[in-house]
PDB file of C-alpha atoms in Angstrom:
ATOM      1  CA  MET A  40     -12.272 -20.748 -16.515  1.00 70.00           C
ATOM      2  CA  LYS A  41     -12.587 -17.050 -15.490  1.00 71.00           C
ATOM      3  CA  ARG A  42     -15.080 -18.117 -12.808  1.00 77.00           C
ATOM      4  CA  CYS A  43     -12.396 -20.488 -11.550  1.00 72.00           C
ATOM      5  CA  LEU A  44      -9.332 -17.684 -11.765  1.00 72.00           C
ATOM      6  CA  ALA A  45     -11.893 -15.125  -9.717  1.00 76.00           C
ATOM      7  CA  LEU A  46     -12.705 -17.955  -6.957  1.00 77.00           C
ATOM      8  CA  ILE A  47      -8.229 -18.645  -6.764  1.00 80.00           C
ATOM      9  CA  VAL A  48      -7.970 -14.626  -6.976  1.00 77.00           C
ATOM     10  CA  LEU A  49     -10.463 -14.294  -3.859  1.00 76.00           C
ATOM     11  CA  LEU A  50      -8.969 -17.168  -1.840  1.00 77.00           C
ATOM     12  CA  SER A  51      -5.547 -15.609  -2.083  1.00 78.00           C
ATOM     13  CA  VAL A  52      -6.638 -12.318  -1.049  1.00 74.00           C
ATOM     14  CA  TRP A  53      -8.440 -14.014   1.788  1.00 76.00           C
ATOM     15  CA  ALA A  54      -5.437 -16.587   2.659  1.00 75.00           C
ATOM     16  CA  THR A  55      -2.932 -13.650   2.451  1.00 72.00           C
ATOM     17  CA  GLY A  56      -5.252 -11.322   4.605  1.00 69.00           C
ATOM     18  CA  HIS A  57      -5.714 -13.856   7.210  1.00 68.00           C
ATOM     19  CA  ALA A  58      -1.791 -14.778   7.505  1.00 65.00           C
ATOM     20  CA  GLN A  59      -1.203 -11.069   7.917  1.00 64.00           C
ATOM     21  CA  TYR A  60      -4.170 -10.461  10.647  1.00 64.00           C
ATOM     22  CA  ARG A  61      -2.551 -13.686  12.229  1.00 63.00           C
ATOM     23  CA  ALA A  62       0.968 -12.344  12.211  1.00 58.00           C
ATOM     24  CA  LEU A  63      -0.047  -9.027  13.450  1.00 58.00           C
ATOM     25  CA  GLY A  64      -1.129 -11.003  16.756  1.00 57.00           C
ATOM     26  CA  ALA A  65      -4.961 -10.071  16.215  1.00 52.00           C
ATOM     27  CA  ALA A  66      -5.487 -11.183  19.959  1.00 49.00           C
ATOM     28  CA  GLY A  67      -3.228  -8.287  21.238  1.00 52.00           C
ATOM     29  CA  SER A  68      -3.331  -5.531  18.861  1.00 52.00           C
ATOM     30  CA  THR A  69      -3.419  -2.000  19.647  1.00 55.00           C
ATOM     31  CA  ALA A  70      -5.560  -0.675  16.768  1.00 55.00           C
ATOM     32  CA  VAL A  71      -7.577   2.570  17.188  1.00 52.00           C
ATOM     33  CA  VAL A  72     -11.263   1.409  17.274  1.00 48.00           C
ATOM     34  CA  SER A  73     -14.455   3.437  18.119  1.00 50.00           C
ATOM     35  CA  PRO A  74     -15.443   3.302  21.719  1.00 52.00           C
ATOM     36  CA  VAL A  75     -18.983   2.638  20.688  1.00 49.00           C
ATOM     37  CA  ILE A  76     -17.305  -0.972  19.222  1.00 50.00           C
ATOM     38  CA  GLN A  77     -14.849  -2.037  21.765  1.00 51.00           C
ATOM     39  CA  LYS A  78     -15.334  -4.526  24.125  1.00 55.00           C
ATOM     40  CA  LYS A  79     -13.208  -5.522  27.772  1.00 58.00           C
ATOM     41  CA  THR A  80     -11.565  -8.247  26.812  1.00 59.00           C
ATOM     42  CA  MET A  81      -9.160  -9.903  29.617  1.00 57.00           C
ATOM     43  CA  ARG A  82      -5.842 -11.015  28.286  1.00 58.00           C
ATOM     44  CA  ILE A  83      -4.180 -14.043  29.423  1.00 57.00           C
ATOM     45  CA  ALA A  84      -1.061 -13.193  31.032  1.00 56.00           C
ATOM     46  CA  TYR A  85       0.905 -16.472  30.738  1.00 54.00           C
ATOM     47  CA  GLU A  86       0.358 -16.748  27.013  1.00 50.00           C
ATOM     48  CA  ALA A  87       3.417 -17.952  25.539  1.00 56.00           C
ATOM     49  CA  SER A  88       3.917 -16.191  22.119  1.00 77.00           C
ATOM     50  CA  LYS A  89       5.184 -17.934  19.185  1.00 83.00           C
ATOM     51  CA  PRO A  90       8.735 -18.609  18.656  1.00 86.00           C
ATOM     52  CA  PRO A  91      10.526 -16.275  15.783  1.00 89.00           C
ATOM     53  CA  GLY A  92       9.987 -16.781  12.314  1.00 91.00           C
ATOM     54  CA  LEU A  93       7.197 -19.939  12.791  1.00 92.00           C
ATOM     55  CA  ARG A  94       4.343 -16.782  11.517  1.00 92.00           C
ATOM     56  CA  MET A  95       6.479 -15.525   8.766  1.00 94.00           C
ATOM     57  CA  ARG A  96       6.974 -19.191   7.558  1.00 95.00           C
ATOM     58  CA  GLY A  97       3.458 -19.700   7.850  1.00 94.00           C
ATOM     59  CA  ALA A  98       2.401 -16.539   5.815  1.00 95.00           C
ATOM     60  CA  GLY A  99       5.002 -17.521   2.984  1.00 96.00           C
ATOM     61  CA  THR A 100       3.611 -21.214   2.680  1.00 96.00           C
ATOM     62  CA  ILE A 101       0.256 -19.742   1.949  1.00 96.00           C
ATOM     63  CA  MET A 102       1.214 -17.011  -0.583  1.00 96.00           C
ATOM     64  CA  THR A 103       3.323 -19.492  -2.540  1.00 97.00           C
ATOM     65  CA  ILE A 104       0.920 -21.932  -2.380  1.00 96.00           C
ATOM     66  CA  CYS A 105      -2.094 -19.482  -4.218  1.00 96.00           C
ATOM     67  CA  GLY A 106       0.365 -17.775  -6.126  1.00 96.00           C
ATOM     68  CA  SER A 107       1.247 -21.154  -7.578  1.00 96.00           C
ATOM     69  CA  GLY A 108      -2.392 -21.807  -7.794  1.00 96.00           C
ATOM     70  CA  LEU A 109      -2.819 -18.275  -9.438  1.00 96.00           C
ATOM     71  CA  ILE A 110       0.251 -19.150 -11.981  1.00 97.00           C
ATOM     72  CA  ILE A 111      -1.199 -22.818 -13.205  1.00 96.00           C
ATOM     73  CA  ALA A 112      -4.732 -21.080 -13.571  1.00 95.00           C
ATOM     74  CA  GLY A 113      -3.626 -18.274 -15.138  1.00 94.00           C
ATOM     75  CA  ALA A 114      -1.640 -20.085 -17.859  1.00 94.00           C
ATOM     76  CA  ILE A 115      -4.523 -22.780 -18.340  1.00 94.00           C
ATOM     77  CA  ILE A 116      -6.644 -20.112 -19.504  1.00 91.00           C
ATOM     78  CA  ALA A 117      -4.107 -17.992 -21.402  1.00 88.00           C
ATOM     79  CA  SER A 118      -3.235 -21.068 -23.621  1.00 89.00           C
ATOM     80  CA  THR A 119      -7.011 -22.249 -24.037  1.00 88.00           C
ATOM     81  CA  ALA A 120      -8.192 -18.526 -24.992  1.00 82.00           C
ATOM     82  CA  ASP A 121      -9.140 -17.670 -28.304  1.00 78.00           C
ATOM     83  CA  PRO A 122      -6.368 -15.715 -30.056  1.00 73.00           C
ATOM     84  CA  THR A 123      -8.915 -13.402 -32.030  1.00 70.00           C
ATOM     85  CA  SER A 124     -10.616 -12.217 -28.844  1.00 67.00           C
ATOM     86  CA  GLY A 125     -10.537  -8.709 -27.920  1.00 66.00           C
ATOM     87  CA  GLN A 126      -9.864  -7.475 -31.423  1.00 72.00           C
ATOM     88  CA  THR A 127     -11.822  -4.671 -33.121  1.00 74.00           C
ATOM     89  CA  HIS A 128     -13.963  -5.627 -36.282  1.00 73.00           C
ATOM     90  CA  VAL A 129     -15.252  -3.450 -38.731  1.00 76.00           C
ATOM     91  CA  ASN A 130     -18.753  -4.159 -40.380  1.00 76.00           C
ATOM     92  CA  THR A 131     -18.807  -4.038 -44.002  1.00 76.00           C
ATOM     93  CA  ASN A 132     -22.491  -3.316 -44.682  1.00 78.00           C
ATOM     94  CA  ASN A 133     -22.507   0.017 -42.796  1.00 79.00           C
ATOM     95  CA  GLY A 134     -18.619   0.707 -41.902  1.00 74.00           C
ATOM     96  CA  SER A 135     -19.188   0.631 -37.993  1.00 79.00           C
ATOM     97  CA  THR A 136     -16.627  -1.233 -35.825  1.00 76.00           C
ATOM     98  CA  TYR A 137     -17.166  -3.469 -32.753  1.00 69.00           C
ATOM     99  CA  THR A 138     -15.036  -5.350 -30.206  1.00 70.00           C
ATOM    100  CA  ASP A 139     -14.847  -8.914 -29.693  1.00 68.00           C
ATOM    101  CA  GLY A 140     -15.934  -9.005 -25.481  1.00 61.00           C
ATOM    102  CA  GLU A 141     -13.959 -11.663 -24.695  1.00 71.00           C
ATOM    103  CA  MET A 142     -10.322 -11.537 -22.846  1.00 77.00           C
ATOM    104  CA  ASP A 143      -9.281 -14.340 -21.805  1.00 81.00           C
ATOM    105  CA  GLN A 144      -5.931 -13.700 -22.698  1.00 83.00           C
ATOM    106  CA  ALA A 145      -5.923 -10.846 -20.424  1.00 84.00           C
ATOM    107  CA  MET A 146      -7.493 -12.735 -17.654  1.00 89.00           C
ATOM    108  CA  GLY A 147      -4.642 -15.312 -17.997  1.00 90.00           C
ATOM    109  CA  VAL A 148      -1.838 -12.615 -18.102  1.00 91.00           C
ATOM    110  CA  LEU A 149      -3.501 -10.860 -15.325  1.00 93.00           C
ATOM    111  CA  GLY A 150      -3.463 -14.445 -13.229  1.00 94.00           C
ATOM    112  CA  VAL A 151       0.314 -15.023 -13.973  1.00 96.00           C
ATOM    113  CA  VAL A 152       1.197 -11.760 -13.136  1.00 96.00           C
ATOM    114  CA  ALA A 153      -0.537 -11.825  -9.655  1.00 96.00           C
ATOM    115  CA  GLY A 154       0.896 -15.440  -9.335  1.00 96.00           C
ATOM    116  CA  VAL A 155       4.217 -14.479  -9.805  1.00 96.00           C
ATOM    117  CA  GLY A 156       3.685 -11.170  -7.430  1.00 96.00           C
ATOM    118  CA  LEU A 157       2.723 -13.661  -4.564  1.00 96.00           C
ATOM    119  CA  THR A 158       4.604 -16.555  -5.328  1.00 97.00           C
ATOM    120  CA  VAL A 159       8.257 -14.669  -4.948  1.00 97.00           C
ATOM    121  CA  PRO A 160       7.760 -12.535  -1.764  1.00 96.00           C
ATOM    122  CA  GLY A 161       6.075 -15.921  -0.279  1.00 96.00           C
ATOM    123  CA  ILE A 162       9.233 -17.831  -1.307  1.00 97.00           C
ATOM    124  CA  ILE A 163      11.202 -15.329   0.410  1.00 96.00           C
ATOM    125  CA  LEU A 164       9.369 -14.936   3.665  1.00 96.00           C
ATOM    126  CA  TRP A 165       8.970 -18.783   3.862  1.00 96.00           C
ATOM    127  CA  THR A 166      12.984 -18.994   3.429  1.00 97.00           C
ATOM    128  CA  LYS A 167      13.690 -16.255   6.131  1.00 96.00           C
ATOM    129  CA  GLY A 168      11.136 -17.683   8.753  1.00 95.00           C
ATOM    130  CA  ASN A 169      12.371 -20.934   8.064  1.00 95.00           C
ATOM    131  CA  LYS A 170      15.755 -19.939   8.703  1.00 95.00           C
ATOM    132  CA  LYS A 171      14.693 -18.074  11.834  1.00 93.00           C
ATOM    133  CA  TYR A 172      12.612 -20.831  13.035  1.00 91.00           C
ATOM    134  CA  GLN A 173      15.542 -23.510  12.959  1.00 89.00           C
ATOM    135  CA  ARG A 174      18.121 -20.778  14.471  1.00 87.00           C
ATOM    136  CA  TYR A 175      15.453 -20.471  17.396  1.00 85.00           C
ATOM    137  CA  LEU A 176      15.042 -24.535  17.249  1.00 81.00           C
ATOM    138  CA  GLU A 177      18.926 -24.412  17.776  1.00 77.00           C
ATOM    139  CA  THR A 178      19.348 -22.025  20.599  1.00 75.00           C
ATOM    140  CA  GLN A 179      16.623 -24.100  22.550  1.00 72.00           C
ATOM    141  CA  THR A 180      18.638 -27.591  22.764  1.00 66.00           C
ATOM    142  CA  ALA A 181      21.909 -28.033  21.795  1.00 64.00           C
ATOM    143  CA  PHE A 182      24.784 -30.915  22.880  1.00 64.00           C
ATOM    144  CA  ASN A 183      27.915 -29.384  24.017  1.00 66.00           C
ATOM    145  CA  PHE A 184      31.124 -31.385  23.086  1.00 69.00           C
ATOM    146  CA  THR A 185      33.738 -30.588  25.676  1.00 70.00           C
ATOM    147  CA  GLN A 186      36.953 -31.867  26.935  1.00 71.00           C
ATOM    148  CA  ASN A 187      35.091 -33.047  30.152  1.00 76.00           C
ATOM    149  CA  GLY A 188      32.601 -35.021  27.761  1.00 72.00           C
ATOM    150  CA  VAL A 189      29.306 -34.011  26.320  1.00 73.00           C
ATOM    151  CA  GLY A 190      26.708 -31.845  27.837  1.00 68.00           C
ATOM    152  CA  LEU A 191      22.977 -31.047  27.055  1.00 65.00           C
ATOM    153  CA  THR A 192      21.681 -27.967  27.224  1.00 64.00           C
ATOM    154  CA  TYR A 193      17.985 -26.779  27.022  1.00 62.00           C
ATOM    155  CA  ARG A 194      17.176 -23.416  27.490  1.00 60.00           C
ATOM    156  CA  PHE A 195      13.528 -21.894  28.152  1.00 58.00           C
TER     157      PHE A 195
END
C-alpha cells in the first residue's frame, strides 16, 4: 500500500506540473535560458490560441482527479494500519526503549491531507475555468430575438 500511495503522489505531482506547464504555454514561453542550451525555433504566426478558461478547466480536472485518488488511497491505508504502529516500547529485560517502525497511519493521513490540498483548488479551478469557457462559447454564437425576427450572430 505504501508503494501505491507513493505512485499516486508521484503521478499527481507529475500531472499537476504538466498541466501547469501546458497552461503557461510552454511553446511560447519567454523564460531566460542559458545561451548554451537555447535553440532557434520558428513559431507559427497563425497559431490559434486556446479559448479562455479551457486550460484552467483542464488543470482543475487533473488536480481534482489526482486529489480524489490520494484521498481514497490515504483513507484505505489509514484504515488498514496497525493501531499500535509507531509507538515506543520498553524492553523489560534491560530497560531499553525501541520504536515500532511502521507508520502506516501517518502515511494515510498525509495522503488524505495531500488529496484535500489538491482537490479543493482543483474544484475551484475546474468550475471557474468551465464558467469562463462557457461564457466564451456564448459570445461566439448567439441567437438574437428582435422585433424584426430572429438573427444568428457568429463572432470570430
